[in-house]
XYZ file of C-alpha atoms in Angstrom:
166
model
C 125.094 99.164 119.361
C 125.113 97.848 115.815
C 128.283 96.244 114.526
C 129.217 97.003 110.935
C 131.830 95.235 108.818
C 133.028 96.711 105.566
C 135.083 95.341 102.702
C 138.583 96.782 102.293
C 137.485 99.167 99.562
C 135.245 102.133 100.267
C 131.796 102.271 98.685
C 131.838 105.453 96.599
C 128.522 105.849 94.825
C 128.539 107.135 91.255
C 124.786 107.839 91.422
C 122.483 108.827 94.267
C 120.420 106.246 96.104
C 116.697 105.913 95.443
C 114.340 104.388 98.001
C 112.692 101.476 96.185
C 110.928 98.289 97.267
C 111.753 95.800 94.487
C 111.540 91.994 94.926
C 114.811 90.047 94.608
C 116.051 86.458 94.790
C 119.466 86.123 96.466
C 121.633 83.025 95.979
C 124.986 82.244 97.522
C 126.984 80.005 99.839
C 127.220 80.255 103.607
C 130.636 80.292 105.282
C 130.477 76.497 105.727
C 129.919 76.065 101.994
C 126.206 75.247 102.220
C 124.171 77.000 99.522
C 121.389 79.397 100.481
C 118.483 80.978 98.672
C 116.477 83.907 99.974
C 113.682 86.165 98.770
C 113.942 89.774 99.898
C 113.216 93.339 98.804
C 115.450 96.297 98.133
C 115.486 99.168 100.597
C 117.370 101.508 98.299
C 119.105 101.198 94.936
C 121.478 103.029 92.636
C 123.220 102.263 89.359
C 126.070 100.468 91.133
C 124.127 98.207 93.529
C 121.657 98.250 96.373
C 120.776 97.850 100.037
C 118.693 94.896 101.278
C 117.726 93.208 104.551
C 118.832 89.544 104.633
C 118.236 86.712 107.097
C 121.207 84.696 105.766
C 124.679 85.440 107.098
C 127.068 86.921 104.531
C 130.431 88.683 104.829
C 131.958 91.703 103.065
C 133.792 90.631 99.921
C 131.554 87.567 99.477
C 130.006 86.977 96.044
C 126.236 86.547 95.754
C 123.862 86.131 92.819
C 121.059 88.700 92.708
C 117.970 88.205 90.522
C 115.549 91.066 89.940
C 112.111 89.391 90.020
C 110.600 92.280 88.056
C 112.606 91.628 84.895
C 114.338 88.260 85.583
C 117.831 89.741 85.193
C 120.500 87.964 87.254
C 123.864 89.430 88.145
C 126.786 88.297 90.281
C 127.471 90.942 92.935
C 129.928 91.545 95.772
C 128.842 92.222 99.360
C 130.252 95.625 100.357
C 129.041 95.930 103.950
C 126.969 94.083 106.540
C 125.215 95.740 109.504
C 123.628 93.368 112.042
C 119.979 94.068 112.920
C 117.508 92.231 115.196
C 115.683 90.786 112.151
C 118.786 89.951 110.074
C 121.415 92.187 108.507
C 121.419 95.208 106.264
C 123.552 94.147 103.319
C 124.987 96.561 100.769
C 126.032 94.940 97.488
C 127.566 96.252 94.289
C 127.693 95.159 90.671
C 131.093 94.448 89.056
C 130.467 97.483 86.810
C 127.684 100.093 87.063
C 124.418 98.563 85.774
C 121.498 100.984 86.105
C 119.562 98.869 83.552
C 119.387 96.035 86.127
C 116.614 97.975 87.860
C 113.779 97.560 85.323
C 115.891 99.014 82.513
C 115.254 102.553 83.711
C 117.837 105.250 84.201
C 118.700 105.764 87.858
C 118.782 109.330 89.093
C 116.339 110.780 86.571
C 113.189 110.147 88.612
C 111.966 107.455 86.234
C 111.586 104.669 88.800
C 108.181 104.416 90.365
C 107.928 103.791 94.081
C 106.733 100.400 95.339
C 103.405 101.945 96.357
C 102.694 102.869 92.726
C 103.269 99.243 91.667
C 101.037 98.097 94.522
C 98.205 100.460 93.575
C 98.447 99.383 89.944
C 98.191 95.713 90.984
C 95.169 96.428 93.208
C 93.415 98.283 90.391
C 93.954 95.331 88.054
C 92.526 92.961 90.696
C 89.476 95.147 91.281
C 88.849 95.645 87.569
C 89.189 91.916 86.945
C 90.525 92.525 83.435
C 88.008 95.298 82.688
C 89.476 98.365 81.111
C 87.959 101.854 81.347
C 86.802 101.413 77.739
C 84.786 98.325 78.708
C 81.688 99.529 80.552
C 80.081 97.514 83.312
C 76.950 95.787 81.959
C 73.646 97.368 83.027
C 72.642 94.177 84.874
C 75.118 95.158 87.617
C 73.224 98.356 88.472
C 70.091 98.653 90.630
C 66.961 97.662 88.759
C 64.830 100.596 87.746
C 67.639 103.068 88.324
C 68.565 105.072 85.263
C 71.516 106.661 87.052
C 74.875 104.923 87.053
C 77.065 105.759 90.020
C 80.725 106.073 89.209
C 83.654 106.667 91.543
C 86.292 109.339 90.931
C 88.509 107.124 88.762
C 87.058 105.942 85.439
C 88.059 102.323 86.017
C 86.058 102.005 89.264
C 82.310 101.507 89.168
C 80.080 101.226 92.228
C 78.376 97.859 91.963
C 75.295 96.914 93.992
C 75.690 94.421 96.789
C 74.565 90.829 96.048
C 71.603 91.254 98.478
C 69.927 93.909 96.352
């Protein structure tokens, strides 16, 4: 059975939670006073805070510093609840006042946040394109010699290139 501790106040959300996988830096002090630093990702977010999985041990009511790696915003937050898990603890934190702009400056609850998979796909496309844009065609030297037909995949930014052996 999972043990959950909660701060004295109840977490009443002003906005609905959105599942989002955003990279964060977490800073704070352990119970003994030793500082800790941890990189983690959000599980879900809203305009008042978020839910993360942490390896470090924190307690409800404890103050932590949360930095959004996507926009380098840092905010002091309060731990609301901690639920022990085999790989760490689910930690719910809240901002001192609602701050939906902390999450990439987008409005929470209006469907404007993209899911983590959309960010991942965008990053993969940029890696594959290697700084080529759809407006920059692939030079003819990359196509089979003697072939007048250029093979193109479904998306305009992907071109089928011959293997180095050919």
